[in-house]
Amino acid sequence: MQNRRNWLKSTLALTAGLPLSASLVQSLLAAPVGETEKNFWLNYPAAAFKIRLNANENPYGPSEKARKAVQEILHEGNRYPFDTVGEMKEILAKKEGVTPDHIALGSGSGELLCVAGVAFGLEGGSVLSGFPTFPMLMNYAEVFQARWDKVNLNENLEFDYTALASQIKHDTRLVFICNPNNPTGTLVDPKIVKSFCEEVSGKVTVYADEAYLEFLEPHQQVSMVDLVKQNKNVIVSRTFSKIYGLAGLRIGYVVAKPDLIRKMSRYGMSMPSQTAIAAAKASLGDDAFMSLTRNKNAEARQHLTRYLDKKKYFYGKSHTNFVFFEPKSSALQIMTTLADKGIGIRTWDYQQKQWCRISIGTLDEMNVLTKAFEEMRV
Ligand SMILES: Cc1ncc(COP(=O)(O)O)c(C=O)c1O
């Protein structure tokens, strides 16, 4: 581990030819990191972990169908995916019940969050969101001089939609919501979310991040896409990185009115690769793989939450593949001790406290994790 740490430090410092600033590190890491973690990630490259519970990845993916599709499309690797992108938009438009003009594809939904951050951030004013949440859009908007207005979650670590509505100001340009929310995993009743979007989208654009929606049972999956169909100012984003297990292939999309799609697309940076599109196409509608992931995730999550209950930790009720809880000792210390055992997790700063977020791996991995907790006696 020591060699890898030194290698990462020197590689970052030398190849960049720049002082090793926190923002440089942040930009080199896919996931936004908070104050507590900045130095940690310099020392521990995530890829070095035997058990990766730090990025809400799907340990069962890619599905067999996706793997086969990637192999079969390799011979097209010399061709730009122009037509394939168009075809994929048509497939997604059909799935969502809109036209292809309502769809933008990105190299992961992260790219689309960044693009929205640029498009709205350039207008100045502010972007508003619950806090803590997935910060990528707001971080980008801040780079372009917009203000990030934050509204704390409620005592159950859920988005507080009443408080959020009350914080819309004359210069609020966009409201970011995330249901279920990352990092807390909590879900708000879609009826509440829908009426919030209906009311607020008359004044400002709402960006609804639904990255983890498919971890709910199919009958509970209520998307805000209906509001797009009603021509509301709502942007819905989805990803193939989570339930479909394609995080490394990079593909996601948004559904929105064509004028919002055009507004965002001006700042688009890339298009998904032939392989990403092929894998995504093969994964859509693979109900067997999705329920396998959902069931195994629920079983492994239950192992963790039972442990947290037994030890009387406070945690958010998770509907996703991660759990957010308040440790009884330093989160950074816990993260470092686990890292030395080859297990990666994340920490968060919130309300003058440090919190841990643990992604759900396989049941075996969660067993190793809870045993490690026992050994640490935290
Ligand atoms: C809420 C949320 N939105 C978007 C993303 C970005 O995912 P991707 O760029 O892989 O689609 C993540 C990644 O963890 C996330 O948690």
Coordinates of C-alpha atoms and ligand atoms in Angstrom, one line a residue:
M1 CA 0.0 0.0 0.0
Q2 CA 2.9 2.3 0.9
N3 CA 4.4 2.0 -2.6
R4 CA 1.1 2.8 -4.2
R5 CA 0.6 5.8 -2.0
N6 CA 4.0 7.2 -2.9
W7 CA 3.4 6.3 -6.6
L8 CA 0.1 8.2 -6.6
K9 CA 1.5 11.2 -4.8
S10 CA 4.5 11.5 -7.1
T11 CA 2.5 10.8 -10.3
L12 CA 0.0 13.4 -9.5
A13 CA 2.6 15.9 -8.5
L14 CA 5.0 15.3 -11.4
T15 CA 2.7 14.7 -14.3
A16 CA 0.5 17.7 -13.5
G17 CA 3.5 19.9 -13.0
L18 CA 1.4 21.7 -10.5
P19 CA 1.2 22.0 -6.7
L20 CA -0.9 19.2 -5.4
S21 CA -4.0 21.3 -4.6
A22 CA -7.2 19.9 -3.2
S23 CA -9.1 21.0 -6.3
L24 CA -6.7 19.2 -8.6
V25 CA -7.1 16.0 -6.5
Q26 CA -10.8 16.5 -6.6
S27 CA -10.8 16.8 -10.4
L28 CA -8.7 13.7 -10.8
L29 CA -11.0 11.7 -8.6
A30 CA -14.4 10.8 -10.1
A31 CA -16.3 11.5 -6.9
P32 CA -16.5 14.8 -5.1
V33 CA -14.7 14.7 -1.8
G34 CA -15.3 16.7 1.4
E35 CA -12.8 18.4 3.8
T36 CA -12.3 15.3 6.0
E37 CA -11.3 13.1 3.1
K38 CA -9.1 15.3 1.0
N39 CA -5.8 14.1 2.2
F40 CA -7.0 10.5 2.7
W41 CA -7.6 9.9 -1.0
L42 CA -4.1 11.0 -1.8
N43 CA -2.8 8.1 0.3
Y44 CA -5.3 5.5 -0.7
P45 CA -6.1 5.0 -4.4
A46 CA -9.6 3.4 -4.5
A47 CA -8.4 0.8 -6.9
A48 CA -6.1 -0.6 -4.3
F49 CA -9.0 -1.8 -2.1
K50 CA -9.8 -5.5 -2.1
I51 CA -13.3 -4.6 -0.9
R52 CA -14.7 -1.4 -2.5
L53 CA -17.5 0.0 -0.5
N54 CA -16.8 3.6 -1.4
A55 CA -18.5 4.4 -4.7
N56 CA -22.0 2.8 -4.7
E57 CA -21.0 0.4 -7.4
N58 CA -22.8 -2.8 -8.3
P59 CA -20.7 -5.8 -7.4
Y60 CA -22.7 -8.1 -9.7
G61 CA -22.3 -6.2 -12.9
P62 CA -22.0 -6.0 -15.8
S63 CA -24.7 -8.5 -16.6
E64 CA -23.9 -11.5 -18.9
K65 CA -26.0 -9.8 -21.6
A66 CA -24.0 -6.6 -21.3
R67 CA -20.6 -8.4 -21.4
K68 CA -21.6 -10.3 -24.5
A69 CA -22.9 -7.1 -26.2
V70 CA -19.5 -5.4 -25.5
Q71 CA -17.6 -8.2 -27.0
E72 CA -19.8 -8.3 -30.1
I73 CA -19.5 -4.5 -30.8
L74 CA -15.7 -4.4 -30.4
H75 CA -15.2 -4.5 -34.2
E76 CA -17.0 -1.2 -34.4
G77 CA -14.4 0.4 -32.1
N78 CA -12.9 2.2 -35.1
R79 CA -16.2 4.0 -35.9
Y80 CA -17.6 7.1 -34.3
P81 CA -20.9 6.2 -32.6
F82 CA -23.0 9.0 -34.3
D83 CA -25.7 6.6 -35.6
T84 CA -25.6 4.5 -32.4
V85 CA -26.1 7.6 -30.3
G86 CA -29.2 8.5 -32.4
E87 CA -30.5 4.9 -32.1
M88 CA -30.0 4.9 -28.3
K89 CA -31.9 8.2 -28.0
E90 CA -34.8 6.6 -29.8
I91 CA -34.7 3.5 -27.6
L92 CA -34.7 5.7 -24.4
A93 CA -37.4 8.0 -25.8
K94 CA -39.6 5.0 -26.4
K95 CA -38.9 3.7 -22.9
E96 CA -39.7 7.0 -21.3
G97 CA -42.7 7.9 -23.5
V98 CA -41.2 11.0 -25.1
T99 CA -39.5 12.0 -28.4
P100 CA -35.7 11.7 -29.0
D101 CA -35.5 15.5 -28.7
H102 CA -36.3 15.1 -25.1
I103 CA -33.2 13.0 -24.5
A104 CA -29.5 13.9 -24.0
L105 CA -26.9 11.2 -23.5
G106 CA -23.7 11.6 -21.4
S107 CA -20.6 9.7 -20.5
G108 CA -22.3 8.9 -17.2
S109 CA -25.0 11.0 -15.7
G110 CA -22.2 12.8 -13.9
E111 CA -21.3 14.6 -17.2
L112 CA -24.9 15.8 -17.5
L113 CA -24.8 17.1 -14.0
C114 CA -21.7 19.0 -14.8
V115 CA -23.3 20.3 -18.1
A116 CA -26.3 21.5 -16.2
G117 CA -24.0 23.1 -13.6
V118 CA -22.3 25.1 -16.4
A119 CA -25.5 26.0 -18.2
F120 CA -27.3 27.3 -15.1
G121 CA -24.2 28.4 -13.3
L122 CA -23.4 30.8 -16.1
E123 CA -26.6 32.6 -15.4
G124 CA -25.3 33.6 -12.0
G125 CA -27.8 33.8 -9.1
S126 CA -28.0 30.5 -7.1
V127 CA -28.6 26.8 -7.3
L128 CA -30.6 25.4 -4.4
S129 CA -30.5 21.9 -3.0
G130 CA -31.0 19.8 0.1
F131 CA -27.8 19.1 2.0
P132 CA -25.9 16.8 2.1
T133 CA -26.6 15.5 -1.4
F134 CA -24.7 14.5 -4.5
P135 CA -22.8 17.8 -5.1
M136 CA -21.6 17.6 -8.7
L137 CA -24.1 20.0 -10.3
M138 CA -23.7 22.6 -7.6
N139 CA -19.9 22.3 -7.5
Y140 CA -19.8 23.1 -11.3
A141 CA -22.3 25.9 -10.9
E142 CA -20.1 27.4 -8.2
V143 CA -17.1 27.4 -10.6
F144 CA -19.2 29.6 -12.9
Q145 CA -19.9 32.1 -10.0
A146 CA -23.4 30.9 -9.0
R147 CA -24.1 30.6 -5.3
W148 CA -25.0 27.2 -3.8
D149 CA -27.9 27.6 -1.3
K150 CA -28.2 24.6 1.0
V151 CA -31.1 23.4 3.1
N152 CA -30.3 20.8 5.7
L153 CA -32.1 17.5 5.6
N154 CA -34.7 16.8 8.3
E155 CA -34.0 14.7 11.4
N156 CA -34.6 11.5 9.5
L157 CA -31.9 12.5 7.0
E158 CA -34.5 13.1 4.3
F159 CA -34.9 16.0 1.9
D160 CA -37.2 18.6 3.5
Y161 CA -39.4 19.8 0.6
T162 CA -41.3 22.3 2.6
A163 CA -38.1 24.0 3.8
L164 CA -36.7 23.7 0.3
A165 CA -39.7 25.5 -1.3
S166 CA -39.4 28.3 1.3
Q167 CA -35.8 29.0 0.4
I168 CA -36.4 29.8 -3.3
K169 CA -35.2 33.3 -3.8
H170 CA -35.7 35.9 -6.6
D171 CA -32.3 34.8 -8.1
T172 CA -32.7 31.0 -7.7
R173 CA -32.1 29.5 -11.2
L174 CA -32.3 25.8 -10.5
V175 CA -33.3 23.4 -7.6
F176 CA -31.5 20.1 -7.4
I177 CA -33.3 17.2 -5.8
C178 CA -32.2 13.6 -5.4
N179 CA -34.7 10.8 -4.6
P180 CA -33.5 8.4 -3.2
N181 CA -30.8 10.8 -1.9
N182 CA -27.0 10.2 -2.0
P183 CA -25.2 10.0 0.5
T184 CA -28.1 9.2 2.9
G185 CA -30.1 6.6 0.9
T186 CA -33.3 8.1 2.2
L187 CA -36.5 8.2 0.1
V188 CA -39.3 10.8 0.2
D189 CA -42.8 9.9 -0.9
P190 CA -43.0 10.6 -4.6
K191 CA -46.4 12.3 -4.1
I192 CA -44.6 15.0 -2.0
V193 CA -41.8 15.2 -4.6
K194 CA -44.3 15.5 -7.4
S195 CA -46.3 18.3 -5.9
F196 CA -43.1 20.1 -5.0
C197 CA -42.0 19.9 -8.6
E198 CA -45.4 20.9 -10.0
E199 CA -45.4 24.0 -7.8
V200 CA -41.8 25.0 -8.0
S201 CA -41.2 24.3 -11.8
G202 CA -43.5 27.2 -12.5
K203 CA -40.8 29.5 -11.1
V204 CA -37.5 27.7 -11.5
T205 CA -36.1 24.6 -13.3
V206 CA -36.0 21.5 -11.1
Y207 CA -33.3 18.9 -11.7
A208 CA -34.4 15.5 -10.3
D209 CA -31.6 13.0 -10.0
E210 CA -33.0 9.5 -10.0
A211 CA -29.7 7.5 -10.1
Y212 CA -30.9 5.0 -7.5
L213 CA -34.6 4.7 -8.4
E214 CA -34.3 1.2 -9.7
F215 CA -33.2 -0.1 -6.3
L216 CA -36.9 0.3 -5.3
E217 CA -39.2 -2.6 -6.2
P218 CA -40.7 -2.0 -9.6
H219 CA -44.1 -1.0 -8.3
Q220 CA -42.5 1.7 -6.1
Q221 CA -40.5 3.3 -8.9
V222 CA -42.2 6.6 -9.5
S223 CA -40.2 8.8 -11.8
M224 CA -40.7 12.5 -12.3
V225 CA -40.6 11.9 -16.1
D226 CA -44.4 12.3 -16.1
L227 CA -43.9 16.0 -15.4
V228 CA -41.6 16.3 -18.4
K229 CA -44.4 14.9 -20.5
Q230 CA -46.6 17.6 -19.2
N231 CA -44.1 20.2 -20.4
K232 CA -42.9 21.2 -17.0
N233 CA -39.5 22.7 -16.3
V234 CA -38.2 19.5 -14.9
I235 CA -35.0 17.6 -15.9
V236 CA -34.8 14.0 -14.9
S237 CA -31.5 12.2 -14.9
R238 CA -30.8 8.5 -14.9
T239 CA -27.7 6.4 -15.0
F240 CA -26.6 2.9 -16.1
S241 CA -23.9 2.9 -13.4
K242 CA -25.9 1.6 -10.5
I243 CA -28.6 -1.1 -10.9
Y244 CA -27.2 -2.0 -14.4
G245 CA -23.6 -2.3 -13.1
L246 CA -22.0 -0.3 -15.9
A247 CA -20.2 2.4 -13.9
G248 CA -16.9 1.8 -15.7
L249 CA -18.4 2.0 -19.1
R250 CA -19.8 5.5 -18.6
I251 CA -23.3 6.2 -19.8
G252 CA -26.3 8.1 -18.4
Y253 CA -29.1 10.3 -19.8
V254 CA -31.5 13.1 -19.0
V255 CA -35.1 13.5 -20.0
A256 CA -36.4 17.1 -20.4
K257 CA -38.2 19.5 -22.7
P258 CA -36.3 20.0 -25.9
D259 CA -35.5 23.7 -25.0
L260 CA -33.8 22.5 -21.8
I261 CA -32.0 19.7 -23.7
R262 CA -30.7 22.3 -26.2
K263 CA -29.6 24.6 -23.3
M264 CA -27.6 21.8 -21.7
S265 CA -26.3 20.3 -24.9
R266 CA -24.4 23.4 -25.8
Y267 CA -21.9 22.5 -23.1
G268 CA -21.8 18.7 -23.6
M269 CA -18.3 17.4 -23.6
S270 CA -18.4 13.9 -25.0
M271 CA -20.6 11.1 -26.2
P272 CA -20.8 7.6 -24.8
S273 CA -18.6 5.0 -26.5
Q274 CA -19.9 2.2 -28.8
T275 CA -19.2 -0.3 -26.0
A276 CA -21.1 1.8 -23.4
I277 CA -24.1 2.1 -25.6
A278 CA -24.1 -1.6 -26.6
A279 CA -23.9 -2.6 -22.9
A280 CA -26.7 -0.2 -22.0
K281 CA -28.9 -1.4 -24.8
A282 CA -28.4 -5.0 -23.7
S283 CA -29.1 -4.2 -20.1
L284 CA -32.4 -2.3 -20.6
G285 CA -35.2 -4.6 -19.8
D286 CA -32.9 -7.3 -18.3
D287 CA -35.4 -7.8 -15.4
A288 CA -33.6 -10.9 -14.2
F289 CA -30.3 -9.1 -13.7
M290 CA -32.0 -6.1 -12.1
S291 CA -34.0 -8.3 -9.6
L292 CA -30.9 -10.3 -8.8
T293 CA -29.0 -7.1 -7.9
R294 CA -32.0 -5.7 -6.0
N295 CA -32.4 -8.9 -4.0
K296 CA -28.8 -9.5 -3.2
N297 CA -28.4 -5.8 -2.3
A298 CA -31.3 -5.9 0.1
E299 CA -30.0 -9.1 1.8
A300 CA -26.5 -7.6 2.2
R301 CA -27.9 -4.2 3.3
Q302 CA -29.9 -6.0 5.9
H303 CA -26.8 -7.6 7.3
L304 CA -25.3 -4.2 7.7
T305 CA -28.4 -2.5 9.2
R306 CA -28.9 -5.3 11.7
Y307 CA -25.4 -4.8 12.8
L308 CA -25.9 -1.0 13.1
D309 CA -29.2 -1.7 15.1
K310 CA -27.4 -4.1 17.4
K311 CA -24.7 -1.6 18.1
K312 CA -27.3 1.3 18.4
Y313 CA -25.9 3.5 15.6
F314 CA -28.1 6.2 14.1
Y315 CA -28.5 5.8 10.4
G316 CA -30.7 6.9 7.5
K317 CA -33.3 4.4 6.3
S318 CA -31.7 3.3 3.1
H319 CA -33.6 2.4 -0.1
T320 CA -30.3 2.2 -2.1
N321 CA -27.0 0.4 -2.2
F322 CA -25.4 2.4 0.6
V323 CA -26.0 3.3 4.2
F324 CA -25.2 6.6 5.9
F325 CA -24.6 6.5 9.7
E326 CA -23.1 8.5 12.6
P327 CA -20.0 6.7 13.9
K328 CA -19.3 6.8 17.6
S329 CA -15.6 7.7 17.1
S330 CA -13.7 9.6 14.4
A331 CA -15.0 8.7 10.9
L332 CA -11.6 9.5 9.4
Q333 CA -10.0 7.1 11.9
I334 CA -12.5 4.4 11.0
M335 CA -11.9 5.0 7.3
T336 CA -8.1 4.8 7.7
T337 CA -8.2 1.6 9.8
L338 CA -10.5 -0.1 7.3
A339 CA -8.3 1.1 4.4
D340 CA -5.4 -0.6 6.0
K341 CA -7.4 -3.8 6.0
G342 CA -8.1 -3.3 2.3
I343 CA -11.7 -2.0 2.7
G344 CA -12.7 1.4 1.2
I345 CA -15.6 3.5 2.6
R346 CA -16.5 7.2 2.5
T347 CA -16.9 9.9 5.1
W348 CA -19.0 13.1 5.1
D349 CA -19.0 16.3 7.2
Y350 CA -22.4 17.4 8.2
Q351 CA -23.7 19.6 11.1
Q352 CA -20.3 19.7 12.8
K353 CA -20.1 15.9 12.8
Q354 CA -18.4 13.3 10.7
W355 CA -20.5 10.6 9.1
C356 CA -19.7 7.3 7.4
R357 CA -21.2 6.1 4.1
I358 CA -20.8 2.5 3.3
S359 CA -21.8 1.1 -0.1
I360 CA -23.4 -2.3 -0.1
G361 CA -21.1 -5.0 -1.5
T362 CA -21.8 -8.8 -1.6
L363 CA -22.9 -10.5 1.6
D364 CA -19.4 -12.0 2.0
E365 CA -17.9 -8.5 1.8
M366 CA -20.4 -7.1 4.3
N367 CA -19.5 -10.0 6.6
V368 CA -15.8 -9.0 6.4
L369 CA -16.8 -5.4 7.0
T370 CA -18.8 -6.0 10.2
K371 CA -16.1 -8.3 11.5
A372 CA -13.6 -5.5 10.9
F373 CA -15.9 -3.2 12.9
E374 CA -15.9 -5.7 15.7
E375 CA -12.1 -5.8 15.8
M376 CA -11.9 -2.0 15.9
R377 CA -14.3 -1.9 18.8
V378 CA -15.8 1.4 17.6
Ligands
LIG1 C1 -27.0 10.7 -7.1 C2 -26.0 10.4 -8.1 N1 -26.1 11.0 -9.3 C3 -25.2 10.9 -10.3 C4 -24.1 10.1 -10.1 C5 -23.1 9.9 -11.2 O1 -23.1 8.7 -11.7 P1 -22.6 8.3 -13.2 O2 -21.8 9.5 -13.6 O3 -21.8 7.1 -13.0 O4 -23.8 8.1 -14.0 C6 -23.9 9.4 -8.9 C7 -22.7 8.6 -8.6 O5 -22.4 8.1 -7.6 C8 -24.8 9.6 -7.8 O6 -24.7 9.1 -6.6

